[in-house]
Each structure stands twice: as C-alpha cells, then as structure tokens.
Amino acid sequence: MNIFTEKAGIMVISISGASGFIGQALVKKFHEKAWSVVLIDRESFSMTEDEFREKKIEGSDVVINLSGAPISVKWTEDYKKELYNSRIIITRKIVDAMNAARQKPGVFISGSAIGIYDSIHTHTEESSHFGNSFLASICRHWEDAAMQLQAGPRLLIFRLGIVLGEGGGVLEKLNFLFSIGLGGKIGKGDQAFSFIHLKDLVDAFIFVIENPEISGIVNAVSPHPSTNKDFTDKLGKAMQQPAWLTVPDFILKMKFGEGAQTFLEGQKVLPEKLEKAGFHFQYPTLQSALIRIYR
C-alpha cells in the first residue's frame, strides 16, 4: 500500500536541491507519475520559521533534502564553511520545521555521501569504519542533523555514490578531456570507484518511498563497485577515445587543495539494504551504465 492512499491518490513531495543534477531528474520523474512537487529553493530559507513550515513542509507526504554546495572545486577556508553550511544548516532548518509541523510528512529522505566511509574496508549499511577526512566529518554532521527528526516520519539517509548520467555529474566534467584525448586514470588508479546510474538512483528513491519497511541508512550505489582505472578505461572505450594519461596527485592538489581527496581516495561500498528489499538495478555494472549513456 502506498503511503498516500488516504489522500485521494495525489502524492505531494517537498524537495530541496531540485535544480541540481539529481534533483532535476527526480522532479521529472515525479511529474511523470503525476505527483505534486513543492520546491524548496534558496529563497525558501529566508522565510520566517512559521512561513517556511506552512508553505514548504505542511501537507507534504515526503520531504527530500538534497541541498549542498558542489565538492569538486578548490576548498578554501571560506568554501569549506559553505560546504558545511549548505548541508548541515539547511538540514537543521528542514528538520526543525518537520518537528514543529502539525501535519507531519510521512517520509524524510536526506542526502549524504559514501565519503563518510574509510578507504580501507568494504562497506554495507552496517559498517562503522568511517573516514577521518574533512568530507567524512561533514557527512557525519550532515547525518546527525537529519537524525534529530522526532518520532513520526520515516527517516532514510541516502549515502550517494558517484552518479553517472547524461548532462551532469562527473561525466560532464570528464567528457571534454576525453573527447580531446586527454583522459586517463587519477593517481595510481587503484582507488575504489562506487557508482550508480542516474536512472537507478531515481528508481531507488521511488522504491523506498513506496516500500514502508525500508528505513535508516541506504547505500545508493550499484552492486558492482570498480576502480578509477577501470572506470577511465571503460569510459574511453565507450567514447571511442584514448585513456592513456595519468593525472598526477600533485596536479590535483594544486587545483583543488584539500578537495583533491575526493579524487584520490575512494570507498568500496555495497547496496545491501536495497538488494535485500528486492530492488532491481537496471545498470549494475560500469559497462552497462556507460553503454546506456554513450550508445
């Protein structure tokens, strides 16, 4: 039974981060399903607490929180504050509004990232081996903010892997380099590469919304993690371009500062909860995902 069967069949979704790569794909899918969408944009956070709660939270069946400044830029001290505030502060405001709501949403899905994990172990949702990097710290605070949600709504935290799809994400950044023959592995290339095709990710959001037995941490990754070298090799083949170069560590550190860790480290992560619940991945391997994108 869907959670909105008592509401004349119309699902109402409030979503922050709707203008992003993932958010746009989700909104498109919601509209295809004839679900109503309430956009929580930047201007929403300048509202008073009562106005924000009444206009953006009250009456929604599901709240999805995908707010967050991009991580693939140079991390100055000021930008590190932006990375923190755009995730933790916004999540706190959404959670406070949900806690104060008279008519509470049934589901809250909040974003996080697999960067919370260390680069040593293989991780399911039960893993407690977390990293000690700045990104891992942000993820822990981000999730802690979501976990302040009081009893009532079902809470899910999506730990997102690298999202592969057309028109955005990591591929948008790499397409040009590969198209002119400058593609290749990063550093040693043996760092783990846990990914998910954008369509599988969108389907996973729909799946957890419609399956009330699923809650808590969800690893939003494909069941077949790979390595950076394997990814660049397969991307080159999919684009019919060479991928013979190596991007040295120091180049990334010069360009991105501390943010280079997002390229030089990787986490091997498995979607145990989704698989046990019966979710079907349409693009479970790198090859199937890239063929779908570049066919």
mmCIF file of C-alpha atoms in Angstrom:
data_model
loop_
_atom_site.group_PDB
_atom_site.id
_atom_site.type_symbol
_atom_site.label_atom_id
_atom_site.label_comp_id
_atom_site.label_asym_id
_atom_site.label_seq_id
_atom_site.Cartn_x
_atom_site.Cartn_y
_atom_site.Cartn_z
ATOM 1 C CA MET A 1 0.000 0.000 0.000
ATOM 2 C CA ASN A 2 1.355 3.430 -0.909
ATOM 3 C CA ILE A 3 1.575 5.982 1.865
ATOM 4 C CA PHE A 4 -0.817 8.399 0.162
ATOM 5 C CA THR A 5 -3.823 6.110 -0.394
ATOM 6 C CA GLU A 6 -5.901 8.143 2.046
ATOM 7 C CA LYS A 7 -5.199 11.425 0.234
ATOM 8 C CA ALA A 8 -7.149 10.989 -2.992
ATOM 9 C CA GLY A 9 -4.165 9.387 -4.700
ATOM 10 C CA ILE A 10 -2.032 12.530 -5.023
ATOM 11 C CA MET A 11 1.486 12.323 -3.604
ATOM 12 C CA VAL A 12 2.983 15.649 -2.524
ATOM 13 C CA ILE A 13 6.791 15.869 -2.496
ATOM 14 C CA SER A 14 8.777 18.756 -0.998
ATOM 15 C CA ILE A 15 12.325 18.794 -2.328
ATOM 16 C CA SER A 16 15.407 20.921 -1.734
ATOM 17 C CA GLY A 17 18.246 20.867 -4.251
ATOM 18 C CA ALA A 18 15.773 20.433 -7.119
ATOM 19 C CA SER A 19 17.929 22.460 -9.523
ATOM 20 C CA GLY A 20 20.856 20.061 -9.206
ATOM 21 C CA PHE A 21 21.758 17.092 -11.398
ATOM 22 C CA ILE A 22 19.909 14.553 -9.250
ATOM 23 C CA GLY A 23 17.109 16.910 -8.245
ATOM 24 C CA GLN A 24 16.155 17.699 -11.834
ATOM 25 C CA ALA A 25 15.902 14.006 -12.696
ATOM 26 C CA LEU A 26 13.766 13.349 -9.621
ATOM 27 C CA VAL A 27 11.366 16.216 -10.329
ATOM 28 C CA LYS A 28 10.937 14.999 -13.913
ATOM 29 C CA LYS A 29 10.086 11.511 -12.647
ATOM 30 C CA PHE A 30 7.651 12.843 -10.045
ATOM 31 C CA HIS A 31 5.831 14.826 -12.713
ATOM 32 C CA GLU A 32 5.647 11.706 -14.909
ATOM 33 C CA LYS A 33 3.929 9.954 -12.003
ATOM 34 C CA ALA A 34 1.535 12.919 -11.621
ATOM 35 C CA TRP A 35 2.906 13.644 -8.150
ATOM 36 C CA SER A 36 2.763 17.219 -6.892
ATOM 37 C CA VAL A 37 6.136 18.893 -6.240
ATOM 38 C CA VAL A 38 6.864 21.699 -3.768
ATOM 39 C CA LEU A 39 10.248 23.304 -4.472
ATOM 40 C CA ILE A 40 12.391 24.300 -1.501
ATOM 41 C CA ASP A 41 14.743 26.790 -3.184
ATOM 42 C CA ARG A 42 17.291 29.213 -1.764
ATOM 43 C CA GLU A 43 14.682 31.916 -1.242
ATOM 44 C CA SER A 44 12.714 29.497 0.931
ATOM 45 C CA PHE A 45 15.374 29.668 3.627
ATOM 46 C CA SER A 46 14.917 33.415 4.040
ATOM 47 C CA MET A 47 11.311 32.832 5.148
ATOM 48 C CA THR A 48 10.339 33.006 8.788
ATOM 49 C CA GLU A 49 10.171 29.664 10.559
ATOM 50 C CA ASP A 50 6.365 29.659 10.539
ATOM 51 C CA GLU A 51 6.137 30.640 6.875
ATOM 52 C CA PHE A 52 8.703 28.021 5.848
ATOM 53 C CA ARG A 53 6.888 25.299 7.769
ATOM 54 C CA GLU A 54 3.454 26.251 6.457
ATOM 55 C CA LYS A 55 4.407 26.752 2.795
ATOM 56 C CA LYS A 56 7.125 24.154 2.291
ATOM 57 C CA ILE A 57 6.544 21.328 4.790
ATOM 58 C CA GLU A 58 2.933 21.185 5.987
ATOM 59 C CA GLY A 59 0.767 18.955 3.816
ATOM 60 C CA SER A 60 3.615 17.121 2.095
ATOM 61 C CA ASP A 61 3.765 13.330 2.111
ATOM 62 C CA VAL A 62 7.519 13.201 1.513
ATOM 63 C CA VAL A 63 10.364 15.651 2.122
ATOM 64 C CA ILE A 64 13.619 15.127 0.191
ATOM 65 C CA ASN A 65 16.722 17.083 1.163
ATOM 66 C CA LEU A 66 19.461 17.270 -1.500
ATOM 67 C CA SER A 67 20.904 20.687 -0.694
ATOM 68 C CA GLY A 68 24.667 21.051 -0.788
ATOM 69 C CA ALA A 69 27.362 23.119 -2.499
ATOM 70 C CA PRO A 70 29.456 21.239 -5.110
ATOM 71 C CA ILE A 71 32.526 19.464 -3.741
ATOM 72 C CA SER A 72 34.590 19.305 -6.969
ATOM 73 C CA VAL A 73 36.098 22.767 -6.598
ATOM 74 C CA LYS A 74 39.053 24.169 -4.662
ATOM 75 C CA TRP A 75 38.431 24.074 -0.927
ATOM 76 C CA THR A 76 39.469 27.411 0.507
ATOM 77 C CA GLU A 77 38.674 28.009 4.163
ATOM 78 C CA ASP A 78 35.668 30.104 3.141
ATOM 79 C CA TYR A 79 34.440 27.424 0.765
ATOM 80 C CA LYS A 80 34.786 24.745 3.427
ATOM 81 C CA LYS A 81 32.362 26.803 5.514
ATOM 82 C CA GLU A 82 29.993 26.893 2.517
ATOM 83 C CA LEU A 83 30.248 23.120 2.143
ATOM 84 C CA TYR A 84 29.293 22.771 5.797
ATOM 85 C CA ASN A 85 26.540 25.377 5.955
ATOM 86 C CA SER A 86 24.857 24.318 2.709
ATOM 87 C CA ARG A 87 24.376 20.846 4.137
ATOM 88 C CA ILE A 88 24.143 20.936 7.913
ATOM 89 C CA ILE A 89 22.456 24.318 8.489
ATOM 90 C CA ILE A 90 19.839 23.692 5.802
ATOM 91 C CA THR A 91 19.167 20.166 7.056
ATOM 92 C CA ARG A 92 18.631 21.526 10.561
ATOM 93 C CA LYS A 93 16.105 24.071 9.281
ATOM 94 C CA ILE A 94 14.143 21.392 7.411
ATOM 95 C CA VAL A 95 14.194 19.027 10.392
ATOM 96 C CA ASP A 96 13.119 21.785 12.803
ATOM 97 C CA ALA A 97 10.177 22.577 10.524
ATOM 98 C CA MET A 98 9.172 18.916 10.320
ATOM 99 C CA ASN A 99 9.394 18.541 14.096
ATOM 100 C CA ALA A 100 7.151 21.584 14.565
ATOM 101 C CA ALA A 101 4.638 20.621 11.876
ATOM 102 C CA ARG A 102 1.111 19.839 12.962
ATOM 103 C CA GLN A 103 0.542 17.676 9.901
ATOM 104 C CA LYS A 104 3.822 15.808 9.621
ATOM 105 C CA PRO A 105 5.112 14.315 6.362
ATOM 106 C CA GLY A 106 5.254 10.528 6.276
ATOM 107 C CA VAL A 107 8.790 10.225 4.920
ATOM 108 C CA PHE A 108 12.023 12.225 5.150
ATOM 109 C CA ILE A 109 14.872 11.325 2.772
ATOM 110 C CA SER A 110 18.086 13.225 3.441
ATOM 111 C CA GLY A 111 21.219 13.130 1.341
ATOM 112 C CA SER A 112 24.668 12.083 2.470
ATOM 113 C CA ALA A 113 27.660 10.553 0.689
ATOM 114 C CA ILE A 114 29.760 7.414 0.729
ATOM 115 C CA GLY A 115 32.652 9.734 1.588
ATOM 116 C CA ILE A 116 31.648 9.088 5.199
ATOM 117 C CA TYR A 117 33.372 5.682 4.942
ATOM 118 C CA ASP A 118 37.101 4.958 5.064
ATOM 119 C CA SER A 119 39.086 3.849 2.019
ATOM 120 C CA ILE A 120 40.218 0.557 3.539
ATOM 121 C CA HIS A 121 37.194 -1.643 4.157
ATOM 122 C CA THR A 122 34.256 -2.858 2.097
ATOM 123 C CA HIS A 123 31.116 -1.167 3.416
ATOM 124 C CA THR A 124 27.491 -2.184 3.792
ATOM 125 C CA GLU A 125 24.996 -0.073 5.709
ATOM 126 C CA GLU A 126 26.145 -1.813 8.898
ATOM 127 C CA SER A 127 29.724 -0.565 8.541
ATOM 128 C CA SER A 128 31.135 1.581 11.324
ATOM 129 C CA HIS A 129 34.502 2.168 9.633
ATOM 130 C CA PHE A 130 34.315 5.883 8.943
ATOM 131 C CA GLY A 131 36.956 8.135 7.438
ATOM 132 C CA ASN A 132 38.751 10.939 9.261
ATOM 133 C CA SER A 133 38.803 13.447 6.386
ATOM 134 C CA PHE A 134 37.008 16.782 6.266
ATOM 135 C CA LEU A 135 34.451 15.289 3.862
ATOM 136 C CA ALA A 136 33.787 12.372 6.201
ATOM 137 C CA SER A 137 33.320 14.833 9.058
ATOM 138 C CA ILE A 138 30.793 16.836 7.031
ATOM 139 C CA CYS A 139 28.863 13.654 6.244
ATOM 140 C CA ARG A 140 28.714 12.658 9.918
ATOM 141 C CA HIS A 141 27.407 16.115 10.934
ATOM 142 C CA TRP A 142 25.010 16.081 7.972
ATOM 143 C CA GLU A 143 23.540 12.761 9.053
ATOM 144 C CA ASP A 144 23.448 13.793 12.717
ATOM 145 C CA ALA A 145 21.364 16.817 11.720
ATOM 146 C CA ALA A 146 18.880 14.591 9.878
ATOM 147 C CA MET A 147 18.711 12.207 12.836
ATOM 148 C CA GLN A 148 17.333 14.975 15.049
ATOM 149 C CA LEU A 149 13.992 14.211 13.399
ATOM 150 C CA GLN A 150 11.497 13.334 16.088
ATOM 151 C CA ALA A 151 9.242 10.294 16.063
ATOM 152 C CA GLY A 152 6.646 10.172 13.322
ATOM 153 C CA PRO A 153 8.091 10.416 9.802
ATOM 154 C CA ARG A 154 10.088 7.500 8.416
ATOM 155 C CA LEU A 155 13.717 8.596 8.075
ATOM 156 C CA LEU A 156 16.023 7.474 5.275
ATOM 157 C CA ILE A 157 19.566 8.710 4.700
ATOM 158 C CA PHE A 158 20.894 8.138 1.188
ATOM 159 C CA ARG A 159 24.668 7.719 1.125
ATOM 160 C CA LEU A 160 25.259 8.626 -2.507
ATOM 161 C CA GLY A 161 27.985 7.139 -4.641
ATOM 162 C CA ILE A 162 29.328 8.726 -7.831
ATOM 163 C CA VAL A 163 26.304 9.366 -10.033
ATOM 164 C CA LEU A 164 26.704 8.612 -13.739
ATOM 165 C CA GLY A 165 24.276 10.112 -16.239
ATOM 166 C CA GLU A 166 23.886 12.420 -19.184
ATOM 167 C CA GLY A 167 24.064 16.168 -18.766
ATOM 168 C CA GLY A 168 25.772 16.495 -15.422
ATOM 169 C CA GLY A 169 27.779 14.952 -12.617
ATOM 170 C CA VAL A 170 31.297 13.604 -13.039
ATOM 171 C CA LEU A 171 30.814 12.750 -16.726
ATOM 172 C CA GLU A 172 30.073 16.353 -17.609
ATOM 173 C CA LYS A 173 33.472 17.289 -16.190
ATOM 174 C CA LEU A 174 35.303 14.455 -17.983
ATOM 175 C CA ASN A 175 33.647 14.465 -21.406
ATOM 176 C CA PHE A 176 35.713 17.340 -22.780
ATOM 177 C CA LEU A 177 39.058 15.955 -21.587
ATOM 178 C CA PHE A 178 38.342 12.533 -23.044
ATOM 179 C CA SER A 179 36.996 13.990 -26.292
ATOM 180 C CA ILE A 180 40.366 15.664 -26.987
ATOM 181 C CA GLY A 181 42.409 12.631 -25.983
ATOM 182 C CA LEU A 182 43.406 13.817 -22.502
ATOM 183 C CA GLY A 183 41.524 11.203 -20.491
ATOM 184 C CA GLY A 184 43.172 8.860 -18.045
ATOM 185 C CA LYS A 185 43.367 7.490 -14.541
ATOM 186 C CA ILE A 186 43.866 9.666 -11.481
ATOM 187 C CA GLY A 187 46.953 8.963 -9.413
ATOM 188 C CA LYS A 188 47.599 5.226 -9.094
ATOM 189 C CA GLY A 189 44.088 4.478 -10.314
ATOM 190 C CA ASP A 190 43.544 1.707 -7.782
ATOM 191 C CA GLN A 191 41.193 3.751 -5.585
ATOM 192 C CA ALA A 192 37.701 2.273 -5.312
ATOM 193 C CA PHE A 193 35.006 3.657 -7.586
ATOM 194 C CA SER A 194 31.483 3.100 -6.250
ATOM 195 C CA PHE A 195 28.905 4.490 -8.640
ATOM 196 C CA ILE A 196 25.239 4.419 -9.571
ATOM 197 C CA HIS A 197 23.479 5.223 -12.836
ATOM 198 C CA LEU A 198 21.189 8.237 -12.504
ATOM 199 C CA LYS A 199 18.150 6.230 -13.611
ATOM 200 C CA ASP A 200 18.816 3.568 -10.972
ATOM 201 C CA LEU A 201 19.184 6.295 -8.355
ATOM 202 C CA VAL A 202 15.855 7.892 -9.298
ATOM 203 C CA ASP A 203 14.208 4.464 -9.232
ATOM 204 C CA ALA A 204 15.735 3.834 -5.798
ATOM 205 C CA PHE A 205 14.120 6.995 -4.426
ATOM 206 C CA ILE A 206 10.725 5.878 -5.768
ATOM 207 C CA PHE A 207 11.316 2.367 -4.418
ATOM 208 C CA VAL A 208 11.986 3.460 -0.832
ATOM 209 C CA ILE A 209 9.082 5.917 -0.867
ATOM 210 C CA GLU A 210 6.699 3.152 -1.905
ATOM 211 C CA ASN A 211 8.125 0.462 0.416
ATOM 212 C CA PRO A 212 7.456 1.494 4.033
ATOM 213 C CA GLU A 213 9.525 -1.335 5.521
ATOM 214 C CA ILE A 214 12.757 0.383 4.421
ATOM 215 C CA SER A 215 14.286 2.955 6.768
ATOM 216 C CA GLY A 216 17.605 4.226 8.059
ATOM 217 C CA ILE A 217 20.862 4.277 6.111
ATOM 218 C CA VAL A 218 20.708 3.344 2.418
ATOM 219 C CA ASN A 219 23.851 2.934 0.319
ATOM 220 C CA ALA A 220 22.842 4.397 -3.044
ATOM 221 C CA VAL A 221 25.434 2.607 -5.193
ATOM 222 C CA SER A 222 25.467 -0.177 -7.756
ATOM 223 C CA PRO A 223 26.205 -3.739 -6.558
ATOM 224 C CA HIS A 224 29.468 -3.895 -8.547
ATOM 225 C CA PRO A 225 32.000 -1.269 -7.403
ATOM 226 C CA SER A 226 35.102 -0.857 -9.541
ATOM 227 C CA THR A 227 38.323 1.173 -9.571
ATOM 228 C CA ASN A 228 39.248 4.547 -11.005
ATOM 229 C CA LYS A 229 41.490 2.922 -13.645
ATOM 230 C CA ASP A 230 38.739 0.544 -14.735
ATOM 231 C CA PHE A 231 36.304 3.456 -14.930
ATOM 232 C CA THR A 232 38.592 5.581 -17.107
ATOM 233 C CA ASP A 233 39.444 2.603 -19.350
ATOM 234 C CA LYS A 234 35.766 1.783 -19.894
ATOM 235 C CA LEU A 235 34.842 5.451 -20.338
ATOM 236 C CA GLY A 236 37.494 5.820 -23.023
ATOM 237 C CA LYS A 237 36.169 2.766 -24.853
ATOM 238 C CA ALA A 238 32.565 3.965 -24.558
ATOM 239 C CA MET A 239 33.574 7.338 -26.033
ATOM 240 C CA GLN A 240 35.947 5.705 -28.529
ATOM 241 C CA GLN A 241 38.752 7.877 -27.202
ATOM 242 C CA PRO A 242 42.165 7.038 -25.702
ATOM 243 C CA ALA A 243 42.543 6.977 -21.920
ATOM 244 C CA TRP A 244 46.269 6.549 -21.611
ATOM 245 C CA LEU A 245 47.255 9.533 -19.481
ATOM 246 C CA THR A 246 47.776 9.654 -15.736
ATOM 247 C CA VAL A 247 46.779 12.750 -13.784
ATOM 248 C CA PRO A 248 49.461 13.134 -11.064
ATOM 249 C CA ASP A 249 48.466 13.641 -7.434
ATOM 250 C CA PHE A 250 50.246 16.987 -7.180
ATOM 251 C CA ILE A 251 48.301 18.480 -10.094
ATOM 252 C CA LEU A 252 45.016 17.762 -8.338
ATOM 253 C CA LYS A 253 46.331 19.108 -5.051
ATOM 254 C CA MET A 254 47.386 22.337 -6.796
ATOM 255 C CA LYS A 255 43.969 22.729 -8.423
ATOM 256 C CA PHE A 256 41.655 21.559 -5.624
ATOM 257 C CA GLY A 257 43.718 21.858 -2.439
ATOM 258 C CA GLU A 258 42.303 19.661 0.297
ATOM 259 C CA GLY A 259 39.413 18.892 -2.053
ATOM 260 C CA ALA A 260 41.764 16.650 -4.069
ATOM 261 C CA GLN A 261 40.926 13.902 -1.585
ATOM 262 C CA THR A 262 37.597 13.415 -3.362
ATOM 263 C CA PHE A 263 39.530 12.271 -6.456
ATOM 264 C CA LEU A 264 42.498 10.498 -4.861
ATOM 265 C CA GLU A 265 40.537 8.424 -2.359
ATOM 266 C CA GLY A 266 37.639 6.073 -2.914
ATOM 267 C CA GLN A 267 35.273 3.881 -0.942
ATOM 268 C CA LYS A 268 34.198 0.339 -1.802
ATOM 269 C CA VAL A 269 30.502 0.289 -0.951
ATOM 270 C CA LEU A 270 27.688 -2.235 -1.440
ATOM 271 C CA PRO A 271 23.898 -1.600 -1.577
ATOM 272 C CA GLU A 272 22.956 -4.422 0.781
ATOM 273 C CA LYS A 273 19.721 -2.860 2.045
ATOM 274 C CA LEU A 274 18.318 -2.151 -1.419
ATOM 275 C CA GLU A 275 19.197 -5.614 -2.687
ATOM 276 C CA LYS A 276 17.685 -7.390 0.310
ATOM 277 C CA ALA A 277 14.487 -5.366 -0.170
ATOM 278 C CA GLY A 278 14.245 -6.617 -3.771
ATOM 279 C CA PHE A 279 15.353 -3.524 -5.681
ATOM 280 C CA HIS A 280 16.405 -4.291 -9.263
ATOM 281 C CA PHE A 281 19.334 -2.384 -10.764
ATOM 282 C CA GLN A 282 18.947 -1.813 -14.490
ATOM 283 C CA TYR A 283 22.604 -0.810 -14.836
ATOM 284 C CA PRO A 284 24.525 -2.747 -12.178
ATOM 285 C CA THR A 285 27.949 -2.683 -13.863
ATOM 286 C CA LEU A 286 30.141 0.101 -15.183
ATOM 287 C CA GLN A 287 29.928 -1.307 -18.690
ATOM 288 C CA SER A 288 26.125 -1.419 -18.690
ATOM 289 C CA ALA A 289 25.901 2.100 -17.230
ATOM 290 C CA LEU A 290 28.319 3.637 -19.745
ATOM 291 C CA ILE A 291 26.827 1.821 -22.712
ATOM 292 C CA ARG A 292 23.420 3.221 -21.713
ATOM 293 C CA ILE A 293 24.820 6.742 -21.577
ATOM 294 C CA TYR A 294 27.000 6.694 -24.707
ATOM 295 C CA ARG A 295 25.127 4.326 -27.000
#
